[in-house]
Short mmCIF file of C-alpha atoms and ligand atoms in Angstrom, two decimals:
data_model
loop_
_atom_site.label_atom_id
_atom_site.label_comp_id
_atom_site.label_asym_id
_atom_site.label_seq_id
_atom_site.Cartn_x
_atom_site.Cartn_y
_atom_site.Cartn_z
CA MET A 284 -36.66 -29.66 5.51
CA SER A 285 -40.41 -29.14 5.43
CA PRO A 286 -41.71 -27.41 2.38
CA LYS A 287 -42.98 -24.52 4.48
CA LYS A 288 -39.49 -24.00 5.91
CA LYS A 289 -38.14 -24.10 2.43
CA ILE A 290 -40.45 -21.51 1.33
CA VAL A 291 -39.55 -19.23 4.31
CA LYS A 292 -35.97 -19.83 3.77
CA ARG A 293 -36.41 -18.84 -0.01
CA VAL A 294 -38.31 -15.74 0.86
CA LYS A 295 -35.67 -14.76 3.39
CA ALA A 296 -33.02 -15.32 0.81
CA LYS A 297 -34.75 -13.27 -1.69
CA LYS A 298 -35.30 -10.45 0.67
CA LYS A 299 -31.55 -10.45 1.56
CA ALA A 300 -30.73 -10.37 -2.10
CA VAL A 301 -32.89 -7.22 -2.56
CA GLU A 302 -31.36 -5.57 0.31
CA VAL A 303 -27.90 -6.17 -0.86
CA LYS A 304 -28.93 -4.86 -4.40
CA GLU A 305 -30.13 -1.68 -2.66
CA ALA A 306 -27.25 -1.14 -0.40
CA LEU A 307 -25.77 2.40 -0.99
CA LEU A 308 -22.07 2.06 -1.73
CA LEU A 309 -20.27 5.01 -0.27
CA GLN A 310 -17.78 5.19 -3.00
CA PRO A 311 -17.59 6.15 -6.81
CA PRO A 312 -17.62 3.31 -9.42
CA ARG A 313 -14.30 1.59 -9.75
CA GLY A 314 -11.43 3.46 -11.43
CA MET A 315 -12.93 6.82 -10.30
CA ARG A 316 -12.03 8.74 -7.21
CA ASP A 317 -12.34 12.11 -5.51
CA ILE A 318 -9.63 14.59 -5.64
CA LEU A 319 -9.62 16.10 -2.18
CA PRO A 320 -8.46 19.47 -1.06
CA GLN A 321 -5.21 18.36 0.41
CA ASP A 322 -4.27 17.00 -3.03
CA GLN A 323 -5.33 20.06 -5.03
CA PRO A 324 -2.14 22.13 -4.53
CA TYR A 325 -0.41 19.59 -6.82
CA TRP A 326 -3.42 19.64 -9.40
CA GLN A 327 -3.36 23.54 -9.02
CA GLN A 328 0.26 23.70 -9.92
CA VAL A 329 -0.25 21.40 -12.94
CA ARG A 330 -3.08 23.51 -14.16
CA ARG A 331 -1.27 26.77 -13.68
CA VAL A 332 1.97 25.50 -15.53
CA THR A 333 0.09 23.96 -18.31
CA GLU A 334 -2.25 26.90 -19.09
CA LYS A 335 0.79 29.23 -18.81
CA ALA A 336 2.66 27.07 -21.34
CA ALA A 337 -0.49 27.13 -23.77
CA ALA A 338 -0.65 30.97 -23.56
CA ASP A 339 3.06 31.37 -24.10
CA PHE A 340 2.94 29.27 -27.18
CA GLY A 341 -0.14 31.05 -28.64
CA TYR A 342 -2.97 28.35 -27.93
CA ARG A 343 -6.49 29.42 -27.24
CA ARG A 344 -8.66 27.35 -25.04
CA ILE A 345 -11.68 25.11 -26.39
CA ASP A 346 -14.23 23.31 -24.22
CA ILE A 347 -16.02 20.49 -25.72
CA PRO A 348 -18.76 18.37 -24.66
CA LEU A 349 -18.12 15.39 -22.48
CA VAL A 350 -20.62 13.44 -24.45
CA GLU A 351 -20.31 12.92 -28.27
CA PHE A 352 -21.97 10.72 -30.75
CA MET A 353 -20.41 7.20 -30.57
CA ASN A 354 -19.67 7.04 -34.14
CA LEU A 355 -17.39 10.17 -33.98
CA PHE A 356 -14.92 7.98 -31.88
CA SER A 357 -15.42 4.63 -33.54
CA ARG A 358 -14.53 6.32 -37.04
CA SER A 359 -11.61 8.40 -35.95
CA ILE A 360 -9.98 6.33 -33.28
CA GLY A 361 -10.78 3.33 -35.46
CA GLU A 362 -12.54 -0.06 -35.28
CA GLY A 363 -10.26 -2.66 -33.90
CA THR A 364 -8.54 -0.45 -31.40
CA ASP A 365 -8.61 -1.22 -27.72
CA ILE A 366 -10.27 2.06 -27.08
CA VAL A 367 -13.22 1.57 -29.31
CA GLU A 368 -13.62 -2.20 -28.87
CA LYS A 369 -13.27 -2.55 -25.15
CA GLU A 370 -12.83 0.91 -23.38
CA MET A 371 -15.61 3.22 -24.32
CA TYR A 372 -18.42 4.24 -21.98
CA SER A 373 -21.12 4.20 -24.50
CA PHE A 374 -24.94 4.24 -23.87
CA SER A 375 -28.23 5.20 -25.61
CA THR A 376 -30.02 8.25 -24.46
CA LYS A 377 -33.69 8.29 -23.73
CA GLY A 378 -34.04 9.77 -27.23
CA GLY A 379 -32.29 6.69 -28.67
CA GLU A 380 -28.93 8.38 -29.49
CA LYS A 381 -25.87 6.31 -29.33
CA VAL A 382 -23.41 8.34 -27.44
CA THR A 383 -19.91 8.07 -25.70
CA LEU A 384 -18.16 9.62 -22.82
CA ARG A 385 -15.05 11.12 -24.52
CA PRO A 386 -12.18 8.70 -24.19
CA GLU A 387 -9.85 11.43 -25.56
CA PHE A 388 -10.06 15.07 -26.88
CA THR A 389 -8.66 15.09 -30.33
CA ALA A 390 -11.66 13.68 -32.22
CA GLY A 391 -14.00 16.07 -30.44
CA VAL A 392 -11.72 19.14 -31.07
CA ALA A 393 -11.32 18.08 -34.85
CA ARG A 394 -15.19 17.72 -34.97
CA ALA A 395 -15.53 21.37 -33.43
CA TYR A 396 -13.00 22.66 -35.89
CA VAL A 397 -15.02 21.41 -38.94
CA GLN A 398 -18.35 22.36 -37.51
CA HIS A 399 -17.38 25.90 -36.82
CA GLY A 400 -15.51 26.49 -40.01
CA MET A 401 -12.36 27.19 -38.28
CA HIS A 402 -10.42 26.78 -41.34
CA VAL A 403 -10.97 30.20 -42.40
CA ALA A 404 -8.78 31.48 -39.57
CA PRO A 405 -5.17 32.05 -40.01
CA LYS A 406 -3.36 28.80 -39.82
CA PRO A 407 -2.34 27.04 -37.86
CA VAL A 408 -5.30 27.10 -35.75
CA LYS A 409 -3.88 26.52 -32.21
CA LEU A 410 -6.41 25.08 -29.48
CA TYR A 411 -5.78 23.81 -26.02
CA TYR A 412 -8.06 21.86 -23.80
CA ILE A 413 -8.13 20.62 -20.20
CA GLY A 414 -10.77 18.18 -18.73
CA SER A 415 -11.73 14.57 -17.85
CA CYS A 416 -11.71 11.54 -20.20
CA TYR A 417 -13.21 8.14 -19.61
CA ARG A 418 -12.08 4.73 -20.57
CA TYR A 419 -13.10 1.44 -19.08
CA ASP A 420 -9.68 0.25 -18.77
CA ARG A 421 -8.32 -2.27 -16.17
CA PRO A 422 -7.59 0.03 -13.12
CA GLN A 423 -4.14 -0.13 -11.93
CA GLU A 424 -1.43 2.25 -10.67
CA GLY A 425 -1.63 5.51 -12.47
CA ARG A 426 -4.38 4.27 -14.62
CA PHE A 427 -7.97 5.45 -13.94
CA ARG A 428 -11.23 5.04 -15.66
CA GLU A 429 -11.91 8.90 -15.12
CA PHE A 430 -8.71 10.55 -15.86
CA PHE A 431 -7.74 14.16 -16.70
CA GLN A 432 -5.93 15.45 -19.79
CA PHE A 433 -4.46 18.68 -20.87
CA GLY A 434 -3.49 19.02 -24.55
CA CYS A 435 -2.89 21.15 -27.60
CA GLU A 436 -3.81 20.94 -31.14
CA ALA A 437 -2.46 22.82 -34.08
CA LEU A 438 -4.53 22.46 -37.24
CA GLY A 439 -3.61 23.62 -40.81
CA GLU A 440 0.19 23.29 -40.83
CA GLN A 441 2.33 20.36 -42.17
CA ASP A 442 5.80 21.72 -41.23
CA PRO A 443 7.71 19.20 -39.08
CA VAL A 444 8.79 22.27 -36.96
CA LEU A 445 5.28 22.13 -35.36
CA ASP A 446 5.87 18.51 -34.44
CA ALA A 447 8.99 19.59 -32.69
CA GLN A 448 7.21 22.39 -30.90
CA MET A 449 4.62 20.18 -29.62
CA ILE A 450 7.33 17.93 -28.19
CA GLN A 451 9.22 20.99 -26.81
CA MET A 452 6.03 22.28 -25.12
CA GLY A 453 5.17 18.97 -23.46
CA TRP A 454 8.74 18.55 -22.33
CA ARG A 455 8.84 21.97 -21.06
CA VAL A 456 5.63 21.54 -19.07
CA ILE A 457 6.89 18.30 -17.48
CA PHE A 458 10.32 19.87 -16.65
CA GLN A 459 8.61 23.01 -15.11
CA LEU A 460 6.64 20.72 -12.91
CA GLY A 461 9.96 19.27 -11.38
CA ILE A 462 9.85 16.08 -13.28
CA ARG A 463 13.33 15.93 -14.64
CA ASN A 464 13.69 12.18 -15.35
CA VAL A 465 11.97 12.08 -18.69
CA LYS A 466 12.74 10.73 -22.09
CA VAL A 467 10.83 11.38 -25.32
CA TYR A 468 10.38 8.44 -27.53
CA VAL A 469 9.53 9.07 -31.22
CA ASN A 470 8.58 7.02 -34.23
CA SER A 471 7.04 7.64 -37.52
CA ILE A 472 4.27 5.47 -38.88
CA GLY A 473 4.15 7.22 -42.26
CA CYS A 474 1.18 8.48 -44.33
CA PRO A 475 -1.60 6.29 -45.83
CA ALA A 476 0.70 5.68 -48.85
CA CYS A 477 3.50 4.05 -46.87
CA GLN A 478 1.18 2.51 -44.42
CA LYS A 479 -0.28 0.36 -47.11
CA SER A 480 2.83 -1.38 -47.94
CA PHE A 481 4.03 -1.59 -44.33
CA ARG A 482 0.68 -3.18 -43.55
CA ASN A 483 1.19 -5.94 -45.95
CA LEU A 484 4.61 -6.75 -44.56
CA LEU A 485 3.05 -6.61 -41.02
CA VAL A 486 0.34 -9.02 -42.06
CA HIS A 487 2.82 -11.32 -43.65
CA TYR A 488 5.09 -11.35 -40.68
CA PHE A 489 2.28 -11.96 -38.05
CA GLU A 490 0.58 -14.56 -40.20
CA SER A 491 3.80 -16.48 -39.78
CA LYS A 492 3.68 -16.15 -35.96
CA LYS A 493 -0.12 -16.25 -35.55
CA GLN A 494 -0.08 -19.24 -33.05
CA LYS A 495 1.94 -17.02 -30.67
CA LEU A 496 -0.43 -14.11 -30.61
CA CYS A 497 -3.44 -13.50 -28.09
CA ILE A 498 -6.93 -13.98 -29.17
CA ASP A 499 -7.54 -10.32 -29.70
CA CYS A 500 -4.48 -10.02 -32.01
CA LYS A 501 -5.36 -12.99 -33.97
CA ARG A 502 -8.68 -11.19 -34.80
CA ARG A 503 -6.83 -7.84 -35.33
CA LEU A 504 -4.68 -9.64 -38.06
CA GLU A 505 -7.89 -9.59 -40.04
CA VAL A 506 -9.29 -6.26 -39.12
CA ASN A 507 -6.65 -3.98 -38.12
CA PRO A 508 -3.00 -5.48 -38.22
CA LEU A 509 -1.38 -2.15 -37.20
CA ARG A 510 -2.97 -2.54 -33.79
CA ILE A 511 -1.15 -5.66 -32.97
CA LEU A 512 1.78 -3.40 -32.34
CA ASP A 513 0.12 -1.78 -29.39
CA CYS A 514 -0.99 -5.13 -27.64
CA LYS A 515 0.31 -5.19 -24.07
CA GLU A 516 -0.07 -8.98 -23.75
CA ASP A 517 3.49 -10.43 -22.90
CA LYS A 518 3.38 -12.97 -25.69
CA CYS A 519 2.56 -10.41 -28.29
CA VAL A 520 5.26 -7.99 -26.91
CA GLN A 521 7.77 -10.93 -27.52
CA VAL A 522 6.59 -11.40 -31.14
CA LYS A 523 6.66 -7.66 -31.93
CA VAL A 524 10.34 -7.45 -31.22
CA ASN A 525 11.20 -8.79 -34.66
CA ALA A 526 8.35 -7.30 -36.51
CA PRO A 527 9.05 -5.04 -39.42
CA GLN A 528 9.50 -1.43 -38.42
CA SER A 529 7.55 1.41 -40.17
CA ILE A 530 10.56 3.75 -40.30
CA ASP A 531 12.13 1.27 -42.74
CA HIS A 532 9.39 1.74 -45.07
CA LEU A 533 8.57 5.45 -45.24
CA CYS A 534 7.92 7.24 -48.64
CA ASP A 535 10.28 10.04 -49.37
CA ASP A 536 8.07 12.72 -48.10
CA CYS A 537 7.55 10.96 -44.76
CA ARG A 538 11.29 10.10 -44.40
CA ILE A 539 12.22 13.83 -44.98
CA HIS A 540 9.62 14.97 -42.56
CA PHE A 541 10.85 12.59 -39.85
CA LYS A 542 14.46 13.39 -40.49
CA GLU A 543 13.74 17.22 -40.03
CA LEU A 544 11.78 16.65 -36.94
CA LEU A 545 14.87 14.78 -35.40
CA GLU A 546 17.25 17.74 -36.58
CA TYR A 547 14.74 20.06 -34.72
CA LEU A 548 14.85 17.97 -31.46
CA GLU A 549 18.71 17.74 -31.71
CA GLU A 550 18.65 21.71 -31.98
CA LEU A 551 16.26 21.78 -28.76
CA GLU A 552 18.66 19.51 -27.00
CA ILE A 553 15.61 17.37 -25.96
CA PRO A 554 16.80 13.78 -25.13
CA PHE A 555 14.91 11.45 -27.44
CA GLU A 556 14.96 7.84 -28.54
CA LEU A 557 13.72 6.28 -31.61
CA ASP A 558 11.31 3.43 -30.82
CA SER A 559 9.90 1.67 -33.74
CA THR A 560 7.37 -0.11 -31.63
CA LEU A 561 5.61 2.98 -30.73
CA VAL A 562 2.31 3.20 -32.27
CA ARG A 563 -0.16 4.79 -29.74
CA GLY A 564 -3.35 2.80 -30.37
CA LEU A 565 -5.26 5.27 -32.39
CA ASP A 566 -5.95 5.06 -36.18
CA TYR A 567 -5.86 8.75 -37.04
CA TYR A 568 -2.17 9.20 -36.36
CA THR A 569 0.01 9.66 -39.44
CA LYS A 570 3.73 10.31 -39.61
CA THR A 571 5.13 11.49 -36.19
CA ILE A 572 4.08 9.98 -33.00
CA PHE A 573 5.80 10.48 -29.59
CA GLU A 574 5.48 9.76 -26.01
CA PHE A 575 7.00 11.11 -22.80
CA ILE A 576 8.11 8.42 -20.40
CA PRO A 577 9.60 8.76 -16.86
CA THR A 578 12.95 7.10 -16.62
CA LEU A 579 13.58 5.66 -13.23
CA PRO A 580 17.17 5.79 -11.90
CA SER A 581 17.15 2.10 -11.12
CA ARG A 582 16.61 0.72 -14.63
CA ASP A 583 15.90 -3.26 -14.75
CA GLU A 584 18.71 -4.35 -16.99
CA SER A 585 16.93 -7.64 -17.78
CA VAL A 586 14.27 -6.01 -19.97
CA SER A 587 14.89 -4.12 -23.17
CA GLU A 588 14.13 -0.48 -23.41
CA ASN A 589 11.19 -1.14 -25.42
CA GLU A 590 9.65 -3.43 -23.03
CA GLU A 591 10.42 -1.06 -20.21
CA ARG A 592 8.50 1.79 -22.28
CA ILE A 593 5.57 -0.40 -22.69
CA LYS A 594 5.49 -1.44 -18.96
CA LYS A 595 5.58 2.27 -17.91
CA ASN A 596 2.85 4.68 -17.98
CA ALA A 597 3.62 7.58 -20.33
CA LEU A 598 3.10 10.98 -18.87
CA GLY A 599 1.63 11.99 -22.21
CA GLY A 600 2.15 11.79 -25.89
CA GLY A 601 0.88 12.71 -29.28
CA GLY A 602 1.40 12.89 -32.94
CA ARG A 603 0.39 14.09 -36.38
CA TYR A 604 -3.11 13.42 -37.67
CA ASP A 605 -3.14 14.73 -41.18
CA GLY A 606 -6.21 12.91 -42.32
CA LEU A 607 -8.62 13.34 -39.44
CA VAL A 608 -10.22 16.62 -40.29
CA LYS A 609 -10.87 15.55 -43.90
CA MET A 610 -12.26 12.38 -42.65
CA LEU A 611 -14.81 14.08 -40.49
CA GLY A 612 -15.94 16.15 -43.57
CA GLY A 613 -13.66 19.06 -43.43
CA GLU A 614 -11.05 20.39 -45.90
CA ASP A 615 -7.60 18.53 -46.26
CA THR A 616 -6.09 19.72 -42.97
CA PRO A 617 -2.72 18.48 -41.69
CA ALA A 618 -2.62 18.71 -37.88
CA VAL A 619 -0.51 17.65 -34.89
CA GLY A 620 -1.21 17.60 -31.25
CA PHE A 621 -0.20 16.20 -27.76
CA SER A 622 -1.79 15.65 -24.53
CA LEU A 623 -0.59 15.18 -20.95
CA GLY A 624 -2.17 12.96 -18.23
CA LEU A 625 -2.64 15.18 -15.25
CA ASP A 626 -3.21 12.31 -13.03
CA ARG A 627 0.18 10.74 -13.85
CA LEU A 628 1.90 14.16 -13.59
CA VAL A 629 0.55 14.63 -10.13
CA ALA A 630 1.65 11.11 -9.11
CA GLU A 631 5.10 11.62 -10.48
CA MET A 632 5.35 15.01 -8.73
CA LYS A 633 4.32 13.58 -5.42
CA LYS A 634 6.96 10.70 -5.90
CA LEU A 635 9.67 13.19 -6.62
CA GLY A 636 8.56 15.65 -3.92
CA ALA A 637 8.01 18.30 -6.48
CA LYS A 638 7.09 21.93 -5.65
CA PHE A 639 3.36 22.36 -5.49
CA TYR A 640 1.06 25.50 -5.49
CA ARG A 641 1.00 27.38 -2.33
CA GLU A 642 -2.30 29.28 -1.82
CA PRO A 643 -1.73 32.88 -0.80
CA LYS A 644 -2.38 33.24 2.90
CA PRO A 645 -4.65 35.80 4.65
CA LYS A 646 -2.73 38.61 6.50
CA VAL A 647 -5.75 39.87 8.37
CA PHE A 648 -8.08 38.17 10.95
CA LEU A 649 -11.40 39.62 11.83
CA ALA A 650 -12.60 38.69 15.29
CA GLN A 651 -15.90 39.82 16.73
CA LEU A 652 -17.91 39.51 19.90
CA GLY A 653 -21.83 39.74 20.28
CA THR A 654 -24.72 39.56 17.88
CA PHE A 655 -24.40 43.17 16.71
CA ALA A 656 -20.77 43.07 16.14
CA LYS A 657 -21.17 39.94 14.18
CA ARG A 658 -23.58 41.68 11.84
CA LYS A 659 -21.18 44.75 11.40
CA SER A 660 -18.27 42.24 10.89
CA LEU A 661 -19.88 40.65 7.76
CA ARG A 662 -19.89 44.12 6.20
CA MET A 663 -16.20 44.76 7.39
CA PHE A 664 -15.38 41.39 5.81
CA GLU A 665 -16.77 42.37 2.47
CA ALA A 666 -15.20 45.81 2.42
CA LEU A 667 -11.85 44.40 3.01
CA GLU A 668 -12.27 41.47 0.29
CA ARG A 669 -13.55 44.08 -2.19
CA ALA A 670 -10.35 46.09 -1.48
CA GLY A 671 -8.24 43.12 -2.36
CA VAL A 672 -7.22 42.31 1.19
CA MET A 673 -7.44 38.51 2.07
CA VAL A 674 -9.20 38.11 5.28
CA ALA A 675 -9.67 35.26 7.75
CA GLU A 676 -12.48 34.71 10.34
CA SER A 677 -14.11 32.33 12.41
CA PHE A 678 -17.50 33.91 12.82
CA GLY A 679 -18.95 30.56 14.11
CA ARG A 680 -16.92 30.66 17.16
CA GLY A 681 -18.27 32.42 20.27
CA SER A 682 -15.46 33.27 22.45
CA LEU A 683 -12.88 36.04 21.65
CA LYS A 684 -10.24 33.77 23.09
CA SER A 685 -11.01 30.94 20.78
CA GLN A 686 -11.00 33.27 17.79
CA LEU A 687 -7.59 34.79 18.60
CA LYS A 688 -6.24 31.32 18.80
CA VAL A 689 -7.22 30.83 15.32
CA ALA A 690 -5.59 34.03 14.25
CA ASP A 691 -2.43 33.05 15.99
CA ARG A 692 -2.61 29.75 14.22
CA LEU A 693 -2.85 31.27 10.79
CA GLY A 694 -0.02 33.55 11.42
CA VAL A 695 -1.72 36.68 10.36
CA GLU A 696 -0.09 40.23 10.60
CA ILE A 697 -3.27 41.97 11.90
CA THR A 698 -6.21 41.12 13.89
CA LEU A 699 -9.35 43.39 13.77
CA ILE A 700 -11.52 43.07 16.86
CA LEU A 701 -15.04 44.21 16.89
CA GLY A 702 -16.78 44.04 20.26
CA GLN A 703 -20.29 45.34 21.19
CA LYS A 704 -18.80 48.67 22.36
CA GLU A 705 -16.85 49.15 19.13
CA ALA A 706 -19.87 48.13 16.91
CA LEU A 707 -22.02 50.80 18.72
CA ASP A 708 -19.30 53.71 18.56
CA GLY A 709 -18.39 52.94 15.03
CA THR A 710 -14.76 51.94 15.80
CA VAL A 711 -12.54 48.83 15.58
CA ILE A 712 -9.40 47.69 17.54
CA VAL A 713 -6.45 46.96 15.42
CA LYS A 714 -3.96 44.49 16.90
CA ASP A 715 -0.51 44.22 15.62
CA MET A 716 0.20 40.60 16.02
CA ALA A 717 4.00 40.86 16.13
CA SER A 718 4.26 43.51 18.87
CA GLY A 719 0.89 43.04 20.44
CA ASN A 720 0.03 46.85 20.31
CA GLN A 721 -3.51 47.64 20.13
CA GLU A 722 -5.17 50.80 18.75
CA ILE A 723 -8.64 51.90 18.39
CA ILE A 724 -9.55 53.44 15.03
CA ASP A 725 -12.60 54.92 13.12
CA ALA A 726 -14.43 51.96 11.47
CA GLU A 727 -14.69 54.20 8.25
CA LYS A 728 -10.92 54.24 7.97
CA MET A 729 -10.48 50.63 8.69
CA VAL A 730 -9.63 49.54 5.13
CA ASP A 731 -7.08 52.26 4.54
CA GLU A 732 -5.49 51.84 7.89
CA VAL A 733 -5.14 47.92 7.16
CA LYS A 734 -3.70 48.52 3.75
CA LYS A 735 -1.21 51.14 5.02
CA ARG A 736 0.05 48.69 7.62
CA LEU A 737 0.31 45.68 5.38
CA LYS A 738 2.44 47.90 3.17
CA LYS A 739 5.00 48.29 5.87
ZN1 ZN B 198 4.48 8.32 -46.54
ZN1 ZN B 199 -2.12 -9.43 -28.44
#
């Protein structure tokens, strides 16, 4: 190839590269997606049921920023956790602040609790939230990088009855959404006192199996050995099976707390399973932790229940975090909370053909013909809407025939027809869709007439 040709080729290649770089991708980043109107009835159902439960149990809503300082999460969730090490969307702002898109809510809620001096309020302070979270996770079925959570936090109470109530609430919400095939897995990882001796035992155990651990876990052994317990790598899952169990090494206080919780769960008749491998991947947890796992009718008998739990996506979970508020600079405040993954609830509901929210349908259709009538009908629409009557229209359509077709399709009870003549006379035609009868009435009395007929 001549040198000139080479240059031309290179320039062309460069031009192409630039074009590729600038191409507009008509899709959001990986792991994120639109939730389209046709899916919203499921989401609406989830929002209604969760918010109703929150209100019933005495929780008040809190909204916190999507973005927080990075160290809020790295300190509370913990260095050496998957979330902090691999999954956070962190960046520097133009002002040079290091910030992170919230990977979960609890840290931010605890931060708000301390910042706004909520400890002076009667205890427990009960808060709930609903919103999106972000984790740079490997996208797979039921796992998104942008996902939505509903959750509750009760701060200022150490009684295990609250732990039980959290489980009861989560379970009730899931059940009310029509998801009946769910089991609760519970564990206790103890308080800092019992965690210390347990930690030593773990280190001792994993040291002896070090060769069988993944690269990350070899490192975790130094930094944060507890986190080996939530590794999802197959070989680490195998090693974990025989690892020491935290419930065997609880201090008296933690043991009694856990025992009482289990008694409450029995009282509530909530099916639960002890799972000593459950650790939930966040450092701030103390004592109780739990997860809600869907149980499929066809269980694979070749894998243990623990492995099955790990393989499946939890619908939600939570636990106690007695040390978090103090760690953030607040008073010593025992606390417990849970969250549910809305994306997963919706997916499960769809799989099961569960009931979704049905929007109320309009019972009145407003048809119009001609420019003057169209102008009048805008006001008529508003009058009905103000009176609390749901009205449908298709103002954009010209012919009366095509508008009436829409009215038919919607299955309304009454169609109001406003033609040029009626608009000038100050009247309107009321058509009863069932009988087909039409009547001309005074436009002033239209709202009352419609209400009267709908009542019948
Ligand atoms: Zn303890
Ligand atoms: Zn591992």
